[in-house]
Coordinates of C-alpha atoms and ligand atoms in Angstrom, one line a residue:
Chain A
M1 CA 103.8 122.1 89.2
K2 CA 103.0 125.8 88.4
Q3 CA 106.5 126.4 87.0
R4 CA 106.4 123.3 84.8
L5 CA 103.1 124.1 83.2
F6 CA 104.1 127.6 82.6
H7 CA 107.4 126.9 81.0
K8 CA 106.3 123.9 79.0
R9 CA 104.5 126.1 76.5
E10 CA 105.0 124.9 73.1
P11 CA 105.4 127.3 70.2
G12 CA 102.2 127.8 68.2
R13 CA 100.1 126.5 71.1
E14 CA 97.6 128.7 72.9
Q15 CA 99.4 130.7 75.6
I16 CA 98.6 129.4 79.0
P17 CA 97.6 132.2 81.3
E18 CA 99.2 131.7 84.7
Q19 CA 96.0 131.9 86.7
M20 CA 94.6 129.0 84.7
N21 CA 96.6 126.4 86.6
P22 CA 94.5 123.3 87.0
R23 CA 92.4 123.2 90.2
L24 CA 91.9 119.6 90.4
P25 CA 89.2 118.2 92.7
G26 CA 89.5 115.6 95.4
G27 CA 92.3 114.5 97.6
F28 CA 94.2 117.3 99.4
H29 CA 92.9 120.1 97.2
L30 CA 90.8 122.6 99.0
P31 CA 87.5 123.7 97.5
P32 CA 87.3 127.5 96.8
F33 CA 86.6 129.9 99.7
G34 CA 83.4 131.9 99.4
V35 CA 81.2 134.3 101.2
H36 CA 79.3 131.4 103.0
Q37 CA 82.6 130.2 104.3
L38 CA 83.5 133.6 105.6
L39 CA 80.2 133.9 107.4
A40 CA 80.7 130.5 109.0
V41 CA 84.1 131.5 110.2
I42 CA 82.7 134.7 111.8
I43 CA 79.9 132.8 113.6
V44 CA 82.2 130.0 114.7
C45 CA 84.7 132.6 115.8
I46 CA 82.2 134.3 118.0
A47 CA 81.2 131.0 119.6
L48 CA 84.9 130.1 120.2
W49 CA 85.5 133.5 121.6
A50 CA 82.7 132.9 124.1
I51 CA 84.3 129.6 125.1
G52 CA 87.6 131.4 125.5
V53 CA 86.0 134.0 127.8
I54 CA 84.5 131.3 129.8
W55 CA 87.8 129.5 130.3
L56 CA 89.7 132.7 131.0
S57 CA 87.1 133.5 133.8
M58 CA 87.6 130.0 135.1
Q59 CA 91.3 130.5 135.2
A60 CA 90.9 133.8 137.1
A61 CA 88.4 132.3 139.5
S62 CA 90.6 129.4 140.4
Q63 CA 93.6 131.6 140.9
W64 CA 91.5 133.7 143.2
V65 CA 91.0 130.8 145.5
G66 CA 94.6 130.1 144.7
S67 CA 96.6 128.2 147.4
W68 CA 93.4 126.9 148.9
Q69 CA 93.0 124.7 145.9
D70 CA 95.1 121.7 147.1
D71 CA 94.4 121.2 150.8
I72 CA 91.9 123.3 152.6
R73 CA 92.3 124.0 156.3
I74 CA 89.8 125.4 158.6
H75 CA 90.7 126.8 162.0
V76 CA 88.5 126.6 165.0
Y77 CA 89.3 128.9 168.0
L78 CA 88.5 128.3 171.6
D79 CA 88.8 131.2 174.0
P80 CA 91.4 130.1 176.6
Q81 CA 89.4 132.0 179.3
G82 CA 87.4 129.6 181.3
A83 CA 88.3 126.7 179.0
D84 CA 89.5 123.7 180.9
K85 CA 91.4 120.7 179.6
G86 CA 88.2 118.6 179.5
R87 CA 86.3 120.9 177.2
E88 CA 89.3 121.2 174.9
T89 CA 89.7 117.4 174.4
A90 CA 85.9 116.9 174.1
L91 CA 85.9 119.5 171.3
K92 CA 88.8 117.9 169.6
Q93 CA 87.2 114.5 169.7
Q94 CA 83.9 115.7 168.5
L95 CA 85.5 117.5 165.6
A96 CA 87.5 114.4 164.7
E97 CA 84.3 112.4 164.6
I98 CA 83.0 114.4 161.6
D99 CA 83.4 112.1 158.6
Q100 CA 84.8 114.6 156.2
I101 CA 87.5 115.8 158.5
A102 CA 90.7 114.0 157.8
S103 CA 92.6 115.2 160.9
V104 CA 92.4 117.6 163.8
R105 CA 95.6 119.2 165.1
R106 CA 95.9 121.3 168.2
I107 CA 98.3 124.0 167.2
P108 CA 100.9 124.5 170.0
P109 CA 100.6 128.0 171.4
E110 CA 104.3 128.7 170.6
E111 CA 103.7 127.9 166.9
A112 CA 100.7 130.2 166.7
A113 CA 102.6 132.9 168.5
R114 CA 105.6 132.6 166.2
W115 CA 103.3 132.8 163.2
M116 CA 101.6 135.8 164.8
Q117 CA 104.9 137.5 165.4
Q118 CA 105.9 137.0 161.8
W119 CA 102.7 138.4 160.6
L120 CA 102.8 141.5 162.9
K121 CA 106.5 142.1 162.2
D122 CA 107.3 145.1 164.3
A123 CA 104.9 144.5 167.1
A124 CA 107.2 144.1 170.1
L125 CA 105.3 141.5 172.0
S126 CA 106.9 138.8 174.0
E127 CA 106.2 135.4 172.6
H128 CA 105.2 134.1 175.9
E129 CA 102.7 136.8 176.7
L130 CA 101.3 136.4 173.2
A131 CA 101.0 132.6 173.7
A132 CA 98.9 133.1 176.8
R133 CA 96.5 135.4 175.1
L134 CA 96.1 133.5 171.9
P135 CA 93.0 131.3 171.6
I136 CA 93.4 127.5 171.6
T137 CA 93.5 126.7 167.9
F138 CA 92.5 123.6 166.2
E139 CA 93.5 123.1 162.6
L140 CA 91.1 120.9 160.6
T141 CA 92.2 119.2 157.4
L142 CA 89.3 118.4 155.2
S143 CA 89.1 115.3 153.1
D144 CA 86.0 116.3 151.2
Q145 CA 85.0 120.0 151.3
E146 CA 82.2 119.5 148.8
S147 CA 80.0 117.7 151.3
E148 CA 76.7 119.6 151.8
F149 CA 76.4 119.9 155.6
L150 CA 80.1 119.8 156.5
F151 CA 80.4 123.4 157.5
D152 CA 77.1 123.4 159.4
D153 CA 78.4 120.4 161.3
I154 CA 81.6 122.1 162.2
R155 CA 79.8 125.2 163.3
D156 CA 77.4 123.2 165.4
V157 CA 80.2 121.3 167.2
A158 CA 82.1 124.5 167.7
E159 CA 79.1 126.5 169.0
A160 CA 78.2 123.8 171.5
A161 CA 81.7 124.0 172.9
G162 CA 81.7 127.8 172.8
A163 CA 84.3 127.9 170.1
Q164 CA 84.5 129.9 166.9
V165 CA 85.0 128.9 163.3
N166 CA 87.1 131.1 161.0
E167 CA 84.3 132.1 158.7
D168 CA 86.7 133.6 156.1
E169 CA 88.2 130.2 155.5
V170 CA 84.8 128.6 155.3
G171 CA 83.9 131.2 152.6
L172 CA 86.9 130.4 150.6
A173 CA 86.4 126.7 150.9
Q174 CA 82.8 127.2 149.7
A175 CA 84.0 129.4 146.8
H176 CA 86.3 126.6 145.8
H177 CA 83.3 124.3 145.9
W178 CA 81.3 126.5 143.7
I179 CA 84.2 127.0 141.3
A180 CA 84.4 123.3 141.0
Q181 CA 80.8 123.2 140.1
A182 CA 81.3 126.1 137.6
D183 CA 83.9 123.9 136.0
Y184 CA 81.2 121.4 135.0
L185 CA 79.1 124.3 133.8
A186 CA 81.9 125.6 131.7
W187 CA 82.5 122.2 130.1
F188 CA 78.8 121.8 129.5
A189 CA 78.6 125.3 127.8
S190 CA 81.7 124.5 125.7
L191 CA 80.1 121.3 124.6
I192 CA 76.9 122.8 123.6
L193 CA 78.7 125.6 121.7
A194 CA 80.9 123.0 120.0
L195 CA 77.8 121.1 118.8
A196 CA 76.3 124.3 117.5
M197 CA 79.5 125.2 115.7
A198 CA 79.8 121.7 114.1
L199 CA 76.2 122.2 112.9
I200 CA 77.0 125.6 111.3
I201 CA 80.1 124.3 109.6
S202 CA 78.3 121.2 108.4
N203 CA 75.5 123.3 106.9
T204 CA 78.0 125.6 105.1
L205 CA 79.8 122.6 103.7
R206 CA 76.6 121.0 102.6
M207 CA 76.0 124.0 100.4
T208 CA 79.3 123.5 98.7
L209 CA 78.6 119.8 98.5
L210 CA 75.3 120.4 96.8
A211 CA 77.0 122.7 94.3
R212 CA 79.4 119.9 93.6
A213 CA 77.1 117.0 93.6
D214 CA 77.8 116.3 89.9
E215 CA 81.5 116.3 90.5
I216 CA 81.3 114.0 93.5
H217 CA 79.0 111.6 91.6
L218 CA 81.4 111.6 88.7
M219 CA 84.4 110.9 90.8
R220 CA 82.6 107.9 92.3
L221 CA 81.8 106.6 88.9
M222 CA 85.4 106.9 88.1
G223 CA 86.3 104.7 91.1
A224 CA 87.3 107.4 93.6
K225 CA 88.0 106.2 97.1
E226 CA 85.6 107.5 99.7
W227 CA 88.3 109.5 101.6
F228 CA 89.4 111.0 98.3
V229 CA 85.9 112.4 97.7
R230 CA 85.5 113.5 101.3
M231 CA 88.9 114.8 102.1
P232 CA 88.6 118.3 100.5
F233 CA 85.5 118.9 102.5
I234 CA 87.0 117.6 105.7
L235 CA 90.1 119.8 105.1
E236 CA 87.9 122.8 104.4
G237 CA 85.9 122.1 107.7
M238 CA 89.2 121.9 109.6
V239 CA 90.6 125.0 108.0
L240 CA 87.4 126.9 108.8
G241 CA 87.4 125.7 112.4
A242 CA 91.1 126.3 113.0
G243 CA 90.9 129.8 111.3
A244 CA 87.9 130.7 113.5
G245 CA 89.9 129.4 116.5
V246 CA 92.9 131.6 115.9
A247 CA 90.7 134.6 115.2
A248 CA 88.8 134.0 118.4
W249 CA 92.1 133.7 120.3
L250 CA 93.4 137.0 118.9
L251 CA 90.1 138.6 119.9
L252 CA 90.6 137.4 123.5
W253 CA 93.6 139.7 123.9
P254 CA 91.6 142.9 124.1
M255 CA 89.6 141.2 126.9
V256 CA 92.8 140.3 128.7
W257 CA 94.1 143.9 128.5
V258 CA 90.9 145.5 129.6
T259 CA 90.5 143.3 132.6
G260 CA 94.3 143.2 133.3
G261 CA 94.5 146.1 135.7
W262 CA 91.5 144.9 137.7
F263 CA 92.8 141.4 137.9
A264 CA 96.3 142.7 138.9
A265 CA 94.8 144.2 142.0
M266 CA 93.5 140.8 142.9
E267 CA 96.9 139.2 142.2
I268 CA 95.3 137.3 139.3
D269 CA 97.4 136.8 136.2
V270 CA 95.4 135.1 133.4
N271 CA 97.4 133.3 130.8
N272 CA 95.8 133.6 127.3
W273 CA 98.6 131.7 125.7
L274 CA 97.3 128.5 127.4
L275 CA 94.2 128.9 125.2
L276 CA 95.8 129.1 121.8
L277 CA 96.3 125.4 121.2
P278 CA 92.9 124.3 122.7
L279 CA 91.1 126.9 120.5
L280 CA 93.1 126.0 117.4
F281 CA 92.7 122.3 117.7
G282 CA 89.2 122.5 119.2
G283 CA 88.1 124.6 116.2
A284 CA 89.8 122.2 113.7
L285 CA 88.2 119.2 115.5
V286 CA 84.7 120.8 115.5
G287 CA 85.2 121.6 111.8
A288 CA 86.2 118.1 110.9
L289 CA 83.2 116.8 112.8
G290 CA 80.9 119.1 110.9
A291 CA 82.5 118.0 107.6
L292 CA 82.0 114.3 108.5
V293 CA 78.4 114.9 109.3
A294 CA 77.9 116.9 106.0
T295 CA 79.6 114.3 103.8
A296 CA 77.9 111.4 105.5
N297 CA 74.7 112.5 103.9
V298 CA 76.2 112.6 100.5
V299 CA 77.5 109.1 101.0
A300 CA 74.1 107.9 101.9
S301 CA 72.4 109.4 98.8
E302 CA 74.5 107.3 96.4
A303 CA 72.0 106.0 93.8
G304 CA 72.0 104.6 90.3
S305 CA 72.9 106.2 86.9
Chain B
M1 CA 97.9 99.3 82.7
S2 CA 95.2 96.8 83.1
V3 CA 95.6 93.2 82.4
A4 CA 92.1 92.2 83.5
L5 CA 90.0 90.8 80.7
P6 CA 86.9 92.8 80.0
Q7 CA 85.0 89.7 79.4
I8 CA 81.4 90.3 80.1
H9 CA 79.2 87.3 80.9
M10 CA 75.5 87.6 81.5
Q11 CA 73.2 84.7 82.2
Q12 CA 69.4 85.1 82.7
L13 CA 70.2 88.6 83.9
M14 CA 67.3 90.4 85.5
L15 CA 67.1 94.0 86.9
R16 CA 64.1 95.2 88.8
Y17 CA 64.2 98.8 90.0
P18 CA 62.9 99.6 93.5
T19 CA 59.8 101.2 91.8
G20 CA 58.9 97.6 90.7
K21 CA 59.7 98.3 87.1
T22 CA 61.6 95.4 85.5
A23 CA 64.0 97.0 83.1
I24 CA 66.0 93.9 82.1
S25 CA 64.8 90.3 82.1
G26 CA 66.3 87.1 81.1
V27 CA 69.3 88.5 79.1
T28 CA 72.0 86.0 78.3
L29 CA 75.0 87.5 76.5
D30 CA 78.8 87.2 76.3
I31 CA 81.0 90.0 75.2
P32 CA 84.7 89.0 74.6
Q33 CA 87.5 91.4 75.0
G34 CA 88.1 93.9 72.1
Q35 CA 84.6 93.8 70.6
F36 CA 82.6 96.8 69.4
V37 CA 79.0 96.3 70.5
Y38 CA 76.1 98.4 69.5
L39 CA 73.2 98.2 71.9
V40 CA 70.0 99.2 70.1
G41 CA 66.3 99.2 70.9
E42 CA 63.4 101.5 71.4
S43 CA 63.4 104.1 74.1
G44 CA 62.8 102.4 77.4
A45 CA 64.1 99.1 76.1
G46 CA 66.6 98.9 78.9
K47 CA 69.8 99.9 77.2
S48 CA 70.9 102.4 79.8
S49 CA 69.8 100.0 82.6
L50 CA 72.0 97.2 81.2
M51 CA 75.0 99.5 80.9
R52 CA 74.5 100.8 84.4
M53 CA 74.9 97.3 85.7
L54 CA 78.2 96.9 83.9
Y55 CA 79.9 99.5 86.1
G56 CA 78.1 98.8 89.3
G57 CA 75.7 101.8 89.1
V58 CA 72.9 99.4 90.0
R59 CA 73.0 95.8 91.1
P60 CA 71.3 93.0 89.2
S61 CA 68.3 91.6 90.9
S62 CA 68.9 88.0 89.7
G63 CA 70.8 86.0 87.2
R64 CA 74.5 86.2 86.7
L65 CA 76.7 89.1 85.7
M66 CA 80.5 88.8 85.5
V67 CA 82.4 91.9 84.5
Q68 CA 86.2 91.7 84.2
G69 CA 86.2 88.8 86.5
S70 CA 83.9 90.3 89.2
D71 CA 80.5 89.0 90.1
M72 CA 78.5 92.2 90.0
R73 CA 75.8 90.9 92.3
R74 CA 78.3 90.3 95.1
A75 CA 81.2 92.6 94.4
G76 CA 82.1 94.8 97.4
D77 CA 82.9 98.5 97.2
A78 CA 86.6 97.9 96.6
K79 CA 85.9 95.6 93.7
V80 CA 83.4 98.0 92.1
R81 CA 86.0 100.8 92.5
E82 CA 88.6 98.7 90.9
L83 CA 86.3 97.9 88.0
R84 CA 85.4 101.5 87.5
R85 CA 89.0 102.5 87.2
H86 CA 89.3 100.2 84.2
T87 CA 86.0 101.4 82.7
G88 CA 85.5 104.7 80.8
I89 CA 81.9 106.0 80.8
I90 CA 80.5 108.4 78.2
F91 CA 77.0 109.7 78.9
Q92 CA 74.4 110.9 76.5
D93 CA 74.4 114.3 78.1
H94 CA 78.2 114.1 78.3
R95 CA 78.2 115.3 82.0
L96 CA 81.2 117.6 81.7
L97 CA 81.8 119.8 84.7
F98 CA 81.1 123.3 83.5
A99 CA 82.8 124.9 86.4
R100 CA 86.1 123.3 85.3
T101 CA 88.3 123.7 82.3
V102 CA 88.6 121.1 79.5
F103 CA 92.0 120.1 81.0
E104 CA 90.5 119.6 84.5
N105 CA 87.6 117.6 83.1
V106 CA 89.9 115.2 81.3
A107 CA 92.3 115.0 84.2
L108 CA 89.6 114.0 86.7
P109 CA 89.9 110.2 86.2
L110 CA 93.7 110.3 86.6
R111 CA 93.3 112.4 89.8
V112 CA 90.9 109.9 91.1
Q113 CA 93.5 107.2 90.5
G114 CA 96.1 109.3 92.3
W115 CA 98.4 110.2 89.3
K116 CA 101.1 112.6 90.1
T117 CA 101.0 116.0 88.3
E118 CA 104.2 115.3 86.3
R119 CA 102.7 112.2 84.7
L120 CA 99.2 113.6 84.5
V121 CA 99.8 116.7 82.6
P122 CA 101.5 115.1 79.5
R123 CA 98.9 112.3 79.5
V124 CA 96.0 114.8 79.4
R125 CA 97.7 116.8 76.7
K126 CA 98.2 113.7 74.6
V127 CA 94.7 112.6 74.9
L128 CA 93.3 116.0 74.1
A129 CA 95.6 116.2 71.1
Y130 CA 94.3 112.9 70.0
V131 CA 90.7 114.2 69.9
G132 CA 91.9 117.3 68.2
L133 CA 91.4 119.7 71.1
A134 CA 95.0 120.5 72.0
D135 CA 94.4 124.2 71.6
R136 CA 91.3 124.2 73.9
L137 CA 93.0 123.0 77.1
W138 CA 92.0 126.0 79.2
S139 CA 88.6 126.7 77.7
Y140 CA 85.5 126.0 79.7
P141 CA 83.1 123.4 78.2
E142 CA 80.5 126.1 77.8
A143 CA 82.6 127.6 75.0
L144 CA 82.7 124.4 73.0
S145 CA 80.3 123.1 70.4
G146 CA 78.3 120.0 71.0
G147 CA 80.6 117.9 69.0
E148 CA 83.7 119.3 70.8
Q149 CA 82.0 118.7 74.1
Q150 CA 81.4 115.1 73.2
R151 CA 85.0 114.7 72.1
V152 CA 86.1 116.0 75.5
A153 CA 83.8 113.4 77.0
I154 CA 85.6 110.7 74.9
A155 CA 88.9 112.1 76.0
R156 CA 87.9 111.9 79.6
A157 CA 86.6 108.3 79.2
M158 CA 89.9 107.1 77.5
T159 CA 92.4 109.1 79.6
A160 CA 93.0 106.4 82.2
N161 CA 93.5 103.9 79.4
P162 CA 90.4 101.7 80.3
A163 CA 89.9 98.2 79.2
M164 CA 86.4 99.0 78.2
I165 CA 84.4 102.0 77.3
I166 CA 80.7 102.2 78.0
A167 CA 79.0 104.9 75.9
D168 CA 75.4 105.7 76.3
E169 CA 74.2 107.4 73.1
P170 CA 77.3 109.5 72.7
T171 CA 76.1 110.8 69.4
G172 CA 72.5 111.5 70.6
N173 CA 72.4 115.1 69.8
L174 CA 75.0 115.5 67.1
D175 CA 74.5 115.8 63.3
I176 CA 75.5 112.9 61.1
D177 CA 79.0 114.1 60.2
T178 CA 79.9 115.1 63.7
A179 CA 78.5 111.8 64.9
R180 CA 80.7 110.0 62.4
R181 CA 83.8 111.8 63.7
V182 CA 83.0 110.9 67.2
L183 CA 82.6 107.3 66.1
D184 CA 86.0 107.4 64.3
Y185 CA 87.6 107.9 67.7
L186 CA 85.8 105.1 69.3
T187 CA 86.5 102.6 66.5
D188 CA 90.1 103.7 66.6
L189 CA 90.3 103.0 70.3
N190 CA 88.6 99.7 69.6
R191 CA 91.3 98.8 67.1
Q192 CA 93.8 99.4 69.9
G193 CA 92.0 96.7 71.9
T194 CA 89.5 98.6 74.0
T195 CA 86.1 96.9 74.3
I196 CA 83.4 99.4 73.3
I197 CA 79.8 99.0 74.3
M198 CA 77.6 101.7 72.9
A199 CA 73.9 102.4 73.1
T200 CA 72.5 104.2 70.1
H201 CA 69.5 105.1 68.1
D202 CA 71.5 106.2 65.0
L203 CA 71.4 103.0 63.0
H204 CA 72.9 104.7 60.0
L205 CA 76.2 104.8 61.8
L206 CA 76.4 101.1 61.4
E207 CA 77.0 101.5 57.7
S208 CA 80.2 103.4 58.1
H209 CA 81.2 101.9 61.4
P210 CA 80.2 98.2 61.5
G211 CA 80.1 96.2 64.7
R212 CA 78.2 93.6 66.7
V213 CA 74.5 94.7 67.1
V214 CA 72.6 93.6 70.1
E215 CA 69.0 94.6 70.2
L216 CA 66.8 94.9 73.2
H217 CA 63.1 95.1 73.4
A218 CA 61.2 95.8 76.6
G219 CA 64.1 94.5 78.6
R220 CA 64.6 91.3 76.6
L221 CA 67.3 90.4 74.1
I222 CA 65.6 89.9 70.7
A223 CA 68.5 90.0 68.2
D224 CA 72.3 89.6 68.2
S225 CA 74.3 89.8 65.0
Y226 CA 77.2 88.0 66.7
S227 CA 75.3 84.7 67.1
A228 CA 74.4 84.9 63.4
Q229 CA 78.0 85.4 62.2
P230 CA 80.3 84.4 65.1
K231 CA 83.5 85.8 63.7
S232 CA 82.2 89.4 63.3
D233 CA 84.7 92.1 63.9
T234 CA 85.3 95.7 63.2
Ligands
ATP401 N1 66.2 104.8 88.2 C1 65.1 104.2 87.8 N2 64.2 103.8 88.6 C2 63.0 103.2 88.1 N3 62.8 102.9 86.8 C3 63.8 103.2 86.0 C4 65.0 103.9 86.4 N4 65.7 104.1 85.3 C5 65.1 103.6 84.2 N5 63.9 103.1 84.6 C6 62.9 102.4 83.8 O1 63.5 101.3 83.2 C7 63.1 101.1 81.9 C8 64.3 101.1 81.0 O2 65.0 102.3 81.1 P1 66.3 102.7 80.3 O3 66.8 104.0 80.8 O4 67.2 101.5 80.6 O5 65.9 102.7 78.8 P2 66.7 103.0 77.5 O6 66.7 101.9 76.6 O7 68.1 103.5 77.9 O8 65.9 104.2 76.9 P3 66.4 105.5 76.1 O9 66.7 105.0 74.7 O10 65.2 106.4 76.1 O11 67.6 106.0 76.9 C9 62.2 102.3 81.5 O12 60.9 101.9 81.5 C10 62.5 103.3 82.7 O13 61.3 104.0 83.0
MG402 MG1 69.1 105.5 77.9

């Protein structure tokens, strides 16, 4: 279109300066980009960056509990000294009676010993000797580790029988529980921030809309379809949001590099690439939402004349 | 491009604004296609109000109003949109967009109707050449005289080739000679078959550009030159 206009000059006519190509309103033409838009992008970018940080932390935290994520097992140890067969079966039965415990397995001494042996590679202990010294071990598979009193129940049962619960495992299971809770919090925070961003974009667009009220009114009087009038603003909202999303994502990299060494020590490897598309599309979605809100008001104020 | 007849039919038409003001009452009037109608009457007589109803700017409160085959009291958004696409509107204060060039102003109705640039550019050039502004394509309306601005407004109203043009005091703030030139364009369009409905205070224009005269007074129809001499024409 640019080319055509420029070459179609007719002799004797006013020369058409190149920068004067028609900027026609409506449809898929974006309104001009001003300082308000830039400010909106910066603010939305900061908010999206905060959301990115939240989700990167969530990623790190869930990696930290790592393999415990899927099925959590708690071990209960009973000292073989002075423990008879009756106490052992009573303990097993009582543990199995706790609702949230899916199954209780008595780990055969040989399996425990083999595992021990692998773990302490060069310790030259005889498997048999080891087996005799190892405590009687029950492996509990939990069906619902988020139950409030579950770990207290396990401890009570174990204590009554003179057995011990592996507290490290309980700690991890509880960490998992808290991270699951933090997940809700992260979603909640993201949602609140998204609403705030939609509001900011909607206000920015409303300024543009007010400046163009005449044009919008005229287009309606000329029989413009509603989407045609709104589309430039929705596009602008989406571009603002998506731009802020990409900017926020880029700004997450310094965060990833700074914390990289620290996380590496904990064998955590956060993946920032996973956040690119969510931030991009999330930003665009929030922008479109703000634009819809902003243009809805203009639709409502349709009057005479 | 339109084949719809711009037949306007009013029967006991009444318009009451939400403020309670009755702007039009009991108007019965028919306007066949291709007529040039002057709407006259004192300020506040209801000329603008009547015209507003013709393009769905306000809805009649009672009575009957058919425009190009649509019942304006019941027409849905799509119907009104369709009607507006076949209607050119010229405002007294011309309402050009000052942030846009003459070209962009005139191209607006075509954009709204989804014209492709390849078709749109020659059409806009042609229309602006018609009103004698071919060399002002890339000027901003600010840089034009009042008469030139009004000609841009005419160009904008006619660019989509409407079946009818509604002009609300298009010569309101122009001197007589400039007003006559503006009227020349409208009468020329009328000769090509466009119905023109124009509100005016400048009765002297009638001498040089005759047409049907409909007079309103306080919202009522008090005189109609057409009923006196039914075969009146330009
Ligand atoms: N939007 C509105 N709301 C309420 N009342 C209105 C509105 N527009 C016009 N009126 C009233 O309706 C009456 C007719 O107004 P209208 O604008 O149709 O007059 P007019 O004949 O065009 O006058 P003028 O020659 O001054 O333009 C006036 O009394 C005016 O105050
Ligand atoms: Mg008026």
